PDB file of C-alpha atoms and ligand atoms in Angstrom:
ATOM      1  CA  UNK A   1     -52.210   3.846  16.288  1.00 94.00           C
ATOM      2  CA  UNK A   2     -52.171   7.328  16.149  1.00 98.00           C
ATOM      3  CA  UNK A   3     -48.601   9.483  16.075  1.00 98.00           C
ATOM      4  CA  UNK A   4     -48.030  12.617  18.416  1.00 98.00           C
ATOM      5  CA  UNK A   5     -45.066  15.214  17.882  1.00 98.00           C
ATOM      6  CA  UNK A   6     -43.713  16.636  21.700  1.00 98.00           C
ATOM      7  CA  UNK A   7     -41.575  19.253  21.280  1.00 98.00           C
ATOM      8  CA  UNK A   8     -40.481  19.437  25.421  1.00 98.00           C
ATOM      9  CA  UNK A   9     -40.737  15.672  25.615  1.00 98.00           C
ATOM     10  CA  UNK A  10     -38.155  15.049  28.426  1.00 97.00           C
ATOM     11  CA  UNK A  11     -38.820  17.175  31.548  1.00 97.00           C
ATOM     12  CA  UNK A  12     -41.982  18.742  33.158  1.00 97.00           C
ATOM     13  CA  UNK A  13     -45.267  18.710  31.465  1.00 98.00           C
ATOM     14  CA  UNK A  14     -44.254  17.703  28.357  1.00 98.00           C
ATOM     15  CA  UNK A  15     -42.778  14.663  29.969  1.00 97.00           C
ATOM     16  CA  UNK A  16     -46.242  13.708  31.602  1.00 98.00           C
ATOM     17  CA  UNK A  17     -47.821  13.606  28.231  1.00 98.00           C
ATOM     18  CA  UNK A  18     -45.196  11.806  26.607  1.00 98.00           C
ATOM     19  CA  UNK A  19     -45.692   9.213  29.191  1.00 97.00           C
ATOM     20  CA  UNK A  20     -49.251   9.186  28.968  1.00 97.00           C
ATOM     21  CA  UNK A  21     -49.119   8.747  25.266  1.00 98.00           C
ATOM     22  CA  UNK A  22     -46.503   6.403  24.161  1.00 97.00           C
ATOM     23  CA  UNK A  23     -48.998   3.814  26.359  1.00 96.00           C
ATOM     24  CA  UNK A  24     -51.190   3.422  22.841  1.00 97.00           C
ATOM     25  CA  UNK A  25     -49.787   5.708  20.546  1.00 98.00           C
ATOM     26  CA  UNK A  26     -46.601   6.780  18.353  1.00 98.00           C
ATOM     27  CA  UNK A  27     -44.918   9.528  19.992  1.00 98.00           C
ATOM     28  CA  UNK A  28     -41.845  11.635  17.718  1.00 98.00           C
ATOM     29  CA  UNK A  29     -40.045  13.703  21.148  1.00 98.00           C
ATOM     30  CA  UNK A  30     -38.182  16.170  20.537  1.00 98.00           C
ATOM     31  CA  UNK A  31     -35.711  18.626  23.152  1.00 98.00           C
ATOM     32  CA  UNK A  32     -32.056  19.511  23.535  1.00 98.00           C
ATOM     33  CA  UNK A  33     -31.338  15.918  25.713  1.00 96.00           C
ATOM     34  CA  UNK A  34     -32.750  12.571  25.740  1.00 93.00           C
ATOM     35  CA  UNK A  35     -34.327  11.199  28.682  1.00 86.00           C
ATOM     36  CA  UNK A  36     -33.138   8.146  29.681  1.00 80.00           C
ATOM     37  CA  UNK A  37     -36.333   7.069  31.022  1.00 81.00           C
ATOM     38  CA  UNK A  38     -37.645   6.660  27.729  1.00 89.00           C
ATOM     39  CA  UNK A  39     -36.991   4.022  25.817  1.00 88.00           C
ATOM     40  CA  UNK A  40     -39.980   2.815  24.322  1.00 92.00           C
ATOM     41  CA  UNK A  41     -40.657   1.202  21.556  1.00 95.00           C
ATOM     42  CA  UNK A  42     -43.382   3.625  20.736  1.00 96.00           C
ATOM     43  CA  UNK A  43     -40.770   6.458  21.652  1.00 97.00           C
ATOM     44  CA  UNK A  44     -38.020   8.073  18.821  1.00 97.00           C
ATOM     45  CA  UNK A  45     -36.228  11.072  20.167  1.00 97.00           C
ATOM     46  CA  UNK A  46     -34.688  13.904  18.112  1.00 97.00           C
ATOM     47  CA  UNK A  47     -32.531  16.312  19.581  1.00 97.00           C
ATOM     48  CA  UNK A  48     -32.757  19.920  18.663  1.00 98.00           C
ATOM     49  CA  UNK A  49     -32.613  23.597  19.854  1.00 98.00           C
ATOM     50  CA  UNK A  50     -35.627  25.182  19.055  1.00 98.00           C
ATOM     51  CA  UNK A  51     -33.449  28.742  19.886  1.00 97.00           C
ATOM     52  CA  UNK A  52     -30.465  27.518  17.599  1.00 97.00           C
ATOM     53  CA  UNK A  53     -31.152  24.585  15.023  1.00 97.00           C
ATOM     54  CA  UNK A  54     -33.714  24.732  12.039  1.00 97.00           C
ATOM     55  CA  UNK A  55     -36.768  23.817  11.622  1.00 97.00           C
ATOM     56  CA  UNK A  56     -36.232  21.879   7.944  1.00 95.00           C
ATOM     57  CA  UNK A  57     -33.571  19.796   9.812  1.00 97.00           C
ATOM     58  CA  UNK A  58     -36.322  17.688  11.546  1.00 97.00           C
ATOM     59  CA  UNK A  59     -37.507  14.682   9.759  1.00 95.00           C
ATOM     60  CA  UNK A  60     -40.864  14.927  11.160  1.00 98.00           C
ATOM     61  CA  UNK A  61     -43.352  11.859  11.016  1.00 98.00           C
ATOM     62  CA  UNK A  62     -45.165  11.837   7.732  1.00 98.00           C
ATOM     63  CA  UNK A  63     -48.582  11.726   9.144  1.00 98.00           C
ATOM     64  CA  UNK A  64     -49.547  13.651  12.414  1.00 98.00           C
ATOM     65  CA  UNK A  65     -52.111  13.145  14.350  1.00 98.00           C
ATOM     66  CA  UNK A  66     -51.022  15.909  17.105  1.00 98.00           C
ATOM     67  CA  UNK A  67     -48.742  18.792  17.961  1.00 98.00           C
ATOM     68  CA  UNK A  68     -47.752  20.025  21.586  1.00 99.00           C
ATOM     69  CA  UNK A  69     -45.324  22.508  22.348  1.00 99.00           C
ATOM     70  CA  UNK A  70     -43.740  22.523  25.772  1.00 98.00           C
ATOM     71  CA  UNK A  71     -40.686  25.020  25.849  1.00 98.00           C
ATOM     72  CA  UNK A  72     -41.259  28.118  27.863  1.00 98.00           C
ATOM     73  CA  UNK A  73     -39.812  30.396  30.531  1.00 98.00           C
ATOM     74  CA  UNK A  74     -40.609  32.380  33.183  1.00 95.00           C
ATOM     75  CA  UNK A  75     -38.544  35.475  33.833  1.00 95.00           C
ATOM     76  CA  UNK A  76     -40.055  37.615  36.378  1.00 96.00           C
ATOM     77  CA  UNK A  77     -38.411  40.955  36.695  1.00 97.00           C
ATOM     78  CA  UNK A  78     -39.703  44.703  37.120  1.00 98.00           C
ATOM     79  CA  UNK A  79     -40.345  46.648  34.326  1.00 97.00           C
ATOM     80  CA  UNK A  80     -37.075  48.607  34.282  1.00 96.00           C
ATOM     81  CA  UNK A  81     -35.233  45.389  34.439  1.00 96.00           C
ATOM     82  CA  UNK A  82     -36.749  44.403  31.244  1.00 97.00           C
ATOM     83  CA  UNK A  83     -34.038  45.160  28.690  1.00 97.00           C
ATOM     84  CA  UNK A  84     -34.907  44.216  24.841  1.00 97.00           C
ATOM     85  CA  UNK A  85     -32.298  41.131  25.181  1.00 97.00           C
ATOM     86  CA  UNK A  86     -35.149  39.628  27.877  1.00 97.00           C
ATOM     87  CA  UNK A  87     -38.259  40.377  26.184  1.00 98.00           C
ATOM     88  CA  UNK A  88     -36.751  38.879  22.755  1.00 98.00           C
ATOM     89  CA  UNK A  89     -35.682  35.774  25.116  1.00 98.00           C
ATOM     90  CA  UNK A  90     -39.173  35.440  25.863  1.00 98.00           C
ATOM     91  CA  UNK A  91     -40.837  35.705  22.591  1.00 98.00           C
ATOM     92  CA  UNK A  92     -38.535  33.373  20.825  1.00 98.00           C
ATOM     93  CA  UNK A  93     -38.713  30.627  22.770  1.00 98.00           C
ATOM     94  CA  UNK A  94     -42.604  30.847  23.539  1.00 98.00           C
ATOM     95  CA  UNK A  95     -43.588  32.462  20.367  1.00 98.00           C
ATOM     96  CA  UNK A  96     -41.531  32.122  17.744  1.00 98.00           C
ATOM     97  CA  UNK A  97     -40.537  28.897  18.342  1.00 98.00           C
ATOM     98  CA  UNK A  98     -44.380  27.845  18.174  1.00 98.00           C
ATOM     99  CA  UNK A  99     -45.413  29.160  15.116  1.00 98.00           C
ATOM    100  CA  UNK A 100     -41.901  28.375  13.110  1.00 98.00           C
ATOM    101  CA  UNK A 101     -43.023  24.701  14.843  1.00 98.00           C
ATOM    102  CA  UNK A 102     -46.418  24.584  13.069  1.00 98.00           C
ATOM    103  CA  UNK A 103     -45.383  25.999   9.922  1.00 98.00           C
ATOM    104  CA  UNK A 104     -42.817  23.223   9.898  1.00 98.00           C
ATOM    105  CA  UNK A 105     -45.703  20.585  10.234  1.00 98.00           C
ATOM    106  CA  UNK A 106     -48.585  21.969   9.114  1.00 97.00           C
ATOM    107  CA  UNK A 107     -48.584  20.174   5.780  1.00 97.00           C
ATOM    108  CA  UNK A 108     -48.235  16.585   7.687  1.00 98.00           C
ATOM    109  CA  UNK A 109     -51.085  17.548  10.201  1.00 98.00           C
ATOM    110  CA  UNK A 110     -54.086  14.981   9.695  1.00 98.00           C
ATOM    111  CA  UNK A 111     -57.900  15.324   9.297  1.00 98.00           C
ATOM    112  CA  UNK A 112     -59.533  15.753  13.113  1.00 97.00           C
ATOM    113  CA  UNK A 113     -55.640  16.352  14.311  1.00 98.00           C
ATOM    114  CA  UNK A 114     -55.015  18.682  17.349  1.00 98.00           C
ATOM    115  CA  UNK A 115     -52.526  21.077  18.091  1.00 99.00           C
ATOM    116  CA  UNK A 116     -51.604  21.986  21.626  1.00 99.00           C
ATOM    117  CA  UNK A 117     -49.969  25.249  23.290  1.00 99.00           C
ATOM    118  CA  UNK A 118     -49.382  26.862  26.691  1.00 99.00           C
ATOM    119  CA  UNK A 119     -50.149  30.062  27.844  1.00 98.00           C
ATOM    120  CA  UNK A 120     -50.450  31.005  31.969  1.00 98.00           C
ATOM    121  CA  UNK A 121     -52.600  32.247  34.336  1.00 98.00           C
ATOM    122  CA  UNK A 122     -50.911  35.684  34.003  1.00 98.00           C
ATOM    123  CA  UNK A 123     -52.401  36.605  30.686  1.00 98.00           C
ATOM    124  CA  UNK A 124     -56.149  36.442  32.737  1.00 95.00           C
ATOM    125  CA  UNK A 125     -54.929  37.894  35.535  1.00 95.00           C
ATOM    126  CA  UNK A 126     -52.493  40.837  35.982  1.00 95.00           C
ATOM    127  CA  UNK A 127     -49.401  40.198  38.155  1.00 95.00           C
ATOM    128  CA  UNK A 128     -46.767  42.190  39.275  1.00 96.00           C
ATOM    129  CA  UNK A 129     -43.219  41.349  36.857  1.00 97.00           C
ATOM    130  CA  UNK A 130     -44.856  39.606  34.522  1.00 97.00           C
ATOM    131  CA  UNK A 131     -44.893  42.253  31.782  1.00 98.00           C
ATOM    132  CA  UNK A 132     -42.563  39.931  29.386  1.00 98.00           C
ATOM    133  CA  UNK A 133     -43.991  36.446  30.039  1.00 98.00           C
ATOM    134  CA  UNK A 134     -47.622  37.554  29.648  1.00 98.00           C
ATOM    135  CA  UNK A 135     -46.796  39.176  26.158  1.00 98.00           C
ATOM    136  CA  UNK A 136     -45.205  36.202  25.001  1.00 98.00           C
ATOM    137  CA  UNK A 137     -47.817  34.074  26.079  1.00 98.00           C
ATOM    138  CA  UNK A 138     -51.054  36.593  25.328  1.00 98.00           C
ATOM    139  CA  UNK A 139     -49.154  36.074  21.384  1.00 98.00           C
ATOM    140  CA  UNK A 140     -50.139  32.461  22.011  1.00 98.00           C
ATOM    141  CA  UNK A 141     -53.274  33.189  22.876  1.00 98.00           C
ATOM    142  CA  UNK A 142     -54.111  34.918  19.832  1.00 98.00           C
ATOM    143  CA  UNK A 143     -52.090  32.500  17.702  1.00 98.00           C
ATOM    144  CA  UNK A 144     -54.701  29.676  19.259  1.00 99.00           C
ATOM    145  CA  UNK A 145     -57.777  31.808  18.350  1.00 98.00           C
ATOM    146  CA  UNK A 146     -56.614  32.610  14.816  1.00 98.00           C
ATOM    147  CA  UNK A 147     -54.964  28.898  14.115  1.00 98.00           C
ATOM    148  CA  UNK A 148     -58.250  27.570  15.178  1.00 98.00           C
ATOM    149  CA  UNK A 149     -60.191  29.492  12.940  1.00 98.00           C
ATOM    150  CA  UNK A 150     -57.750  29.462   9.670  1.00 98.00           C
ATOM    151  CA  UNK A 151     -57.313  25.669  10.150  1.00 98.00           C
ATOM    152  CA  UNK A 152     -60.944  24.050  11.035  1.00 98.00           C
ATOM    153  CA  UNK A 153     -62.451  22.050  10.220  1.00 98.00           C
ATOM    154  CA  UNK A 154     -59.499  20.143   9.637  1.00 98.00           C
ATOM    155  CA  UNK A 155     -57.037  20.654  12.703  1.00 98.00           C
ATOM    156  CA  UNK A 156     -58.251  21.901  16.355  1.00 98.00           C
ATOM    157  CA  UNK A 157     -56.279  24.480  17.898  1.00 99.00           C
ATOM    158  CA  UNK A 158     -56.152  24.757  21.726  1.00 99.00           C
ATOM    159  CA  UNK A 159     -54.252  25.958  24.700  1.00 99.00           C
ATOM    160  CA  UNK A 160     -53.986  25.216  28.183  1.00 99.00           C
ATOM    161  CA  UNK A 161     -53.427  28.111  31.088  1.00 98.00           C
ATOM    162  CA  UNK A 162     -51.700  27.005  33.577  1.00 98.00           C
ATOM    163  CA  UNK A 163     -50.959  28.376  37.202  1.00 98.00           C
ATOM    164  CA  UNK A 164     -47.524  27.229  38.866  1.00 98.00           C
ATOM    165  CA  UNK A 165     -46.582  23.716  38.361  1.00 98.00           C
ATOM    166  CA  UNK A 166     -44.285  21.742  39.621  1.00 98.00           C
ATOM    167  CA  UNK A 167     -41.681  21.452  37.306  1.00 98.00           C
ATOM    168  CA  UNK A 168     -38.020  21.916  36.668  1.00 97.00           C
ATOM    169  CA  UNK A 169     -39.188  25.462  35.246  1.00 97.00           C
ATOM    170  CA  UNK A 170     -41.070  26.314  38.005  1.00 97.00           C
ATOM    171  CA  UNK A 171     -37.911  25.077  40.577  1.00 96.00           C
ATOM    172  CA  UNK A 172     -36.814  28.498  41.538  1.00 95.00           C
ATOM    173  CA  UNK A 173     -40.011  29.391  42.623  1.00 96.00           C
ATOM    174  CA  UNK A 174     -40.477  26.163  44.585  1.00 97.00           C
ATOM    175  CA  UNK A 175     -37.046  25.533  46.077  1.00 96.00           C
ATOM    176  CA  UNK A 176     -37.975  25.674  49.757  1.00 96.00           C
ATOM    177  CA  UNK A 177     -40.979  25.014  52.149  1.00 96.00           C
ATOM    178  CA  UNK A 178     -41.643  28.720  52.912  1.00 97.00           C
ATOM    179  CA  UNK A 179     -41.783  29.817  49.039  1.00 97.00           C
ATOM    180  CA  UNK A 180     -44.108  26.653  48.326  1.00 97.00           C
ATOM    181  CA  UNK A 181     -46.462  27.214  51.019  1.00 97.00           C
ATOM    182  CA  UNK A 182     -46.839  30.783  50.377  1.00 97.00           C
ATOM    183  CA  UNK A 183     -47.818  30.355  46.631  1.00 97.00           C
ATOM    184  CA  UNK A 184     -49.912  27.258  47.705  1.00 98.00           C
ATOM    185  CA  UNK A 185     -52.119  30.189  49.810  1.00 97.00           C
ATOM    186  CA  UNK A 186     -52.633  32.143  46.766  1.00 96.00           C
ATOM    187  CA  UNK A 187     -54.367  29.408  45.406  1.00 97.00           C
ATOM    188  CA  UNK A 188     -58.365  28.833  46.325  1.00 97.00           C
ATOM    189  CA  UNK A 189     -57.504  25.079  45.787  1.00 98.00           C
ATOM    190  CA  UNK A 190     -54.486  25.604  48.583  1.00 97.00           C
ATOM    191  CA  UNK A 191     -51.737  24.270  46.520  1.00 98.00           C
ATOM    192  CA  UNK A 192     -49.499  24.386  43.139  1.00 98.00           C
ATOM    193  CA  UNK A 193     -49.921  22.459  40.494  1.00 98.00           C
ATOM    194  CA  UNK A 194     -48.774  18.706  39.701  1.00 98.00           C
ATOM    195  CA  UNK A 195     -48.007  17.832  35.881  1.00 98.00           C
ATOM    196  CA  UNK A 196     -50.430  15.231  35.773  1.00 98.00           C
ATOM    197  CA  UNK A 197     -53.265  18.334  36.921  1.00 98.00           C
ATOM    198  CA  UNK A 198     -51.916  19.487  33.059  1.00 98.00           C
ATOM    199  CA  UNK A 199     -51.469  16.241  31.360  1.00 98.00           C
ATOM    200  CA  UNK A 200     -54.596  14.595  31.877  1.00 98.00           C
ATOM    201  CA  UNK A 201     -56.704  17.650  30.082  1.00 98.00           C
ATOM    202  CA  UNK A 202     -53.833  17.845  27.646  1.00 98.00           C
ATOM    203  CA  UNK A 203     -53.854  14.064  26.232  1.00 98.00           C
ATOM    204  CA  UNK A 204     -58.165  14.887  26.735  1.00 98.00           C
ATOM    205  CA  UNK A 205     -57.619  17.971  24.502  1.00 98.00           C
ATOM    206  CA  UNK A 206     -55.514  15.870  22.081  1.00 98.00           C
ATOM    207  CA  UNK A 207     -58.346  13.260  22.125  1.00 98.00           C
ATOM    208  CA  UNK A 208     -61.495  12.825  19.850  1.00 97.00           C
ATOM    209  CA  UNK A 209     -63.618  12.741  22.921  1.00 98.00           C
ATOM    210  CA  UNK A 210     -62.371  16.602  22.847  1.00 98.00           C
ATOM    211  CA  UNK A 211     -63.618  17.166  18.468  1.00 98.00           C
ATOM    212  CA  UNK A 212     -65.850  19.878  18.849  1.00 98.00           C
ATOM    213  CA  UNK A 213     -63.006  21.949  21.253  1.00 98.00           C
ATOM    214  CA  UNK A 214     -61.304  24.609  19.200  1.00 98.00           C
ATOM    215  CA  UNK A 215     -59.781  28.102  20.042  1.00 98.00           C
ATOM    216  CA  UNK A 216     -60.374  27.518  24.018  1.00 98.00           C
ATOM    217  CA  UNK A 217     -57.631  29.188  26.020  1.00 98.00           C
ATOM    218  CA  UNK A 218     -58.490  26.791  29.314  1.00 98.00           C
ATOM    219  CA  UNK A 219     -57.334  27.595  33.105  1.00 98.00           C
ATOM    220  CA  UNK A 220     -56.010  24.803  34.814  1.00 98.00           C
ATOM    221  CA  UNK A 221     -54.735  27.346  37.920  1.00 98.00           C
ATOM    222  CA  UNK A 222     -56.191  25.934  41.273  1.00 98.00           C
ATOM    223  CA  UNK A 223     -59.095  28.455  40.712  1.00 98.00           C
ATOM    224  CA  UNK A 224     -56.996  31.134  40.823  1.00 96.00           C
ATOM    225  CA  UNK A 225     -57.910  33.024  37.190  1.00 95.00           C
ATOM    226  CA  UNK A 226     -61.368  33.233  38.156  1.00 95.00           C
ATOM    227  CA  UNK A 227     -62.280  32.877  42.269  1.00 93.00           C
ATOM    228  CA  UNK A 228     -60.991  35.576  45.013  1.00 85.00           C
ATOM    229  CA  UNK A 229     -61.645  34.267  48.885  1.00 76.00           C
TER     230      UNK A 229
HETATM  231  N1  NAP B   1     -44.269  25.125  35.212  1.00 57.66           N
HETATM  232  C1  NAP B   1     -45.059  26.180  35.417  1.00 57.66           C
HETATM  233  O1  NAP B   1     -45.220  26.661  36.563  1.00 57.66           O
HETATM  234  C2  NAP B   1     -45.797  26.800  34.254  1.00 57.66           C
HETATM  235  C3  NAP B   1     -46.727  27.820  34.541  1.00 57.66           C
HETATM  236  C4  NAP B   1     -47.399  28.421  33.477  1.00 57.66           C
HETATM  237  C5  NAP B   1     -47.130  28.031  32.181  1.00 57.66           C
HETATM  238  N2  NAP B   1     -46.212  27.044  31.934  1.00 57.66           N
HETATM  239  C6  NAP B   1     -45.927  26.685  30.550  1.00 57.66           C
HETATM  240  O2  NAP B   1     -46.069  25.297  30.368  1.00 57.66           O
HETATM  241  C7  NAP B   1     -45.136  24.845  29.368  1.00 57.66           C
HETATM  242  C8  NAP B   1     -44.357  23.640  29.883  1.00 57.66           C
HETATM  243  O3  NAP B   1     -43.659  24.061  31.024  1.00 57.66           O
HETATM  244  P1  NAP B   1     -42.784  23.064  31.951  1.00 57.66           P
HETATM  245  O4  NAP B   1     -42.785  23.684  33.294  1.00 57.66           O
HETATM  246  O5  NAP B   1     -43.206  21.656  31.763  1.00 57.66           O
HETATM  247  O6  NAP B   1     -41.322  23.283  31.301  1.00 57.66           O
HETATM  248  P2  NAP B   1     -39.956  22.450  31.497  1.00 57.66           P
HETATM  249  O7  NAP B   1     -40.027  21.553  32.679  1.00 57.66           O
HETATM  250  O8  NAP B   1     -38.868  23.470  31.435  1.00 57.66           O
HETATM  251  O9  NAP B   1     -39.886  21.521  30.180  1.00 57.66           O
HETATM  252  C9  NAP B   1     -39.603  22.102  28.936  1.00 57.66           C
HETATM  253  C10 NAP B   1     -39.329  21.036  27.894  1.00 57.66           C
HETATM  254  O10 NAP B   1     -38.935  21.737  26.704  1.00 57.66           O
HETATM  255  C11 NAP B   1     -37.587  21.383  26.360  1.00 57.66           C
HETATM  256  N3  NAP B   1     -36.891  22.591  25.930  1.00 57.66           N
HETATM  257  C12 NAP B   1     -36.620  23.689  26.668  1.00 57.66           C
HETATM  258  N4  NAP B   1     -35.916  24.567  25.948  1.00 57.66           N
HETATM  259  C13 NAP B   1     -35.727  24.003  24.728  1.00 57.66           C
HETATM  260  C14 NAP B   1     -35.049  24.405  23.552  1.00 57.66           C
HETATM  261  N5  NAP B   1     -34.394  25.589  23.470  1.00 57.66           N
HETATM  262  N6  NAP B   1     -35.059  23.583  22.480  1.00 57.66           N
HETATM  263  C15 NAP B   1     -35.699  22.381  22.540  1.00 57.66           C
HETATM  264  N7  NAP B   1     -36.359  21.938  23.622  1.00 57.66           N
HETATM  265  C16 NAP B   1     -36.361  22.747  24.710  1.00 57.66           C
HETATM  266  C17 NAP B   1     -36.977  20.794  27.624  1.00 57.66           C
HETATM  267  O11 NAP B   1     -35.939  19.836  27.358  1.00 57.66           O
HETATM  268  P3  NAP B   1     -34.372  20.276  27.189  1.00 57.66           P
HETATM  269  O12 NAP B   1     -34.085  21.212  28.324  1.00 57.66           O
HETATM  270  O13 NAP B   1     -33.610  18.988  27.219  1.00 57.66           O
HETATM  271  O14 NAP B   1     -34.273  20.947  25.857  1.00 57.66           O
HETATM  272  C18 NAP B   1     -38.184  20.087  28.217  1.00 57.66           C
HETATM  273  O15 NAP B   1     -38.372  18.837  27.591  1.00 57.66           O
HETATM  274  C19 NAP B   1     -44.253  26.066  29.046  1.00 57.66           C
HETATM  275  O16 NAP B   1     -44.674  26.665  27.844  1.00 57.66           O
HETATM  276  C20 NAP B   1     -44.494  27.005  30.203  1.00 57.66           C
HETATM  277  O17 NAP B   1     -44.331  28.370  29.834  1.00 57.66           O
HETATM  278  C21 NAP B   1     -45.549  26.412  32.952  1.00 57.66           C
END
């Protein structure tokens, strides 16, 4: 059986691989609450702030086989709206909290492990108000690049690109008919994402069917990083 660290385990995406996983595996899930929902016996929770609480506090699994990290945000706001306080918001809980996450584990990751991240479709593809968001996350696409190269052969290093996704992050942007079909349209594929459109390449990325993947930044974005109609 082979043990998986979630860091976002309870809501959204990170939820859908938790799932997924704890089917055959070990999962260690850690977020600010529990979910009630899972009480496996493959499932231990441990509740932390990765914006207030340190990393050495986390008794991490000895032996790990793979590392996701879910937390994110998505503050959209014109450039003069950007003060300091919401760029710093940004990059602490996308960046920093990432890399302070693998330094905390790197010395427990296991030979052919896998590490997971997330960037978005805005990093490809310039969009209005997303100055902030697709910093944050173009750091974590050049902390997947450089990870995969400074840790192989021993540890892969991916990340997945989503577009919009149904999720409790997302719910602002989704919270009526009109908004959802209007984003939907901007999509080739005619709609917004579902979490298992994330989880399934996720738990495939995590995988050894996926060992000779490193450093890929992959688009899973209803075609919309790469097709114009
Ligand atoms: N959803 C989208 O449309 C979309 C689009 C592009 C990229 N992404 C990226 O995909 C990733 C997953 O997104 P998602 O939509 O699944 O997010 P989500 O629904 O907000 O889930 C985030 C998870 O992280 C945990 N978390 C949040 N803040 C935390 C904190 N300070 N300390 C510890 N745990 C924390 C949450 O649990 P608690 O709240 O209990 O702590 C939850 O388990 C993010 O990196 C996001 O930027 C998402």
């Amino acid at each position: 059986m082979k043990t998986f660290v979630i860091i976002g385990s309870t809501t959204g995406i990170g939820l859908s691989i938790t799932q997924k996983l704890i089917q055959n595996n070990r999962v260690f899930g850690v977020s600010r609450r529990e979910h009630s929902e899972l009480n496996h016996t493959n499932y231990t929770h441990f509740s932390f702030d990765v914006l207030e609480d340190s990393w050495d506090t986390i008794s991490f699994p000895e032996q790990i086989d793979g590392l996701v990290y879910c937390p994110g945000s998505i503050q959209l706001k014109p450039l003069k709206m950007l003060t300091d306080k919401v760029i710093r918001e940004d990059m602490e809980i996308n960046f920093f909290g990432a890399i302070n996450c693998i330094k905390a584990v790197s010395d427990r990751l296991q030979q052919n492990s896998s590490i997971l991240l997330f960037s978005t479709v805005a990093v490809q593809q310039g969009m209005p108000f997303h100055a902030s968001i697709s910093s944050a996350k173009g750091a974590i696409e050049g902390l997947t690049r450089s990870l995969a190269a400074e840790f192989a052969p021993k540890v892969r290093v991916n990340s997945i690109a989503p577009s919009i996704v149904d999720t409790p992050l997302a719910k602002r942007l989704l919270n009526n008919d009109r908004k959802r079909e209007l984003i939907s349209n901007k999509h080739p594929l005619k709609r917004v994402g579902e979490v298992e459109d994330i989880s399934e390449l996720a738990c495939f990325l995590l995988s050894v069917s996926a060992s000779w993947i490193t450093g890929q930044i992959i688009g899973v974005d209803g075609g919309k990083s790469s097709i114009s109609l």
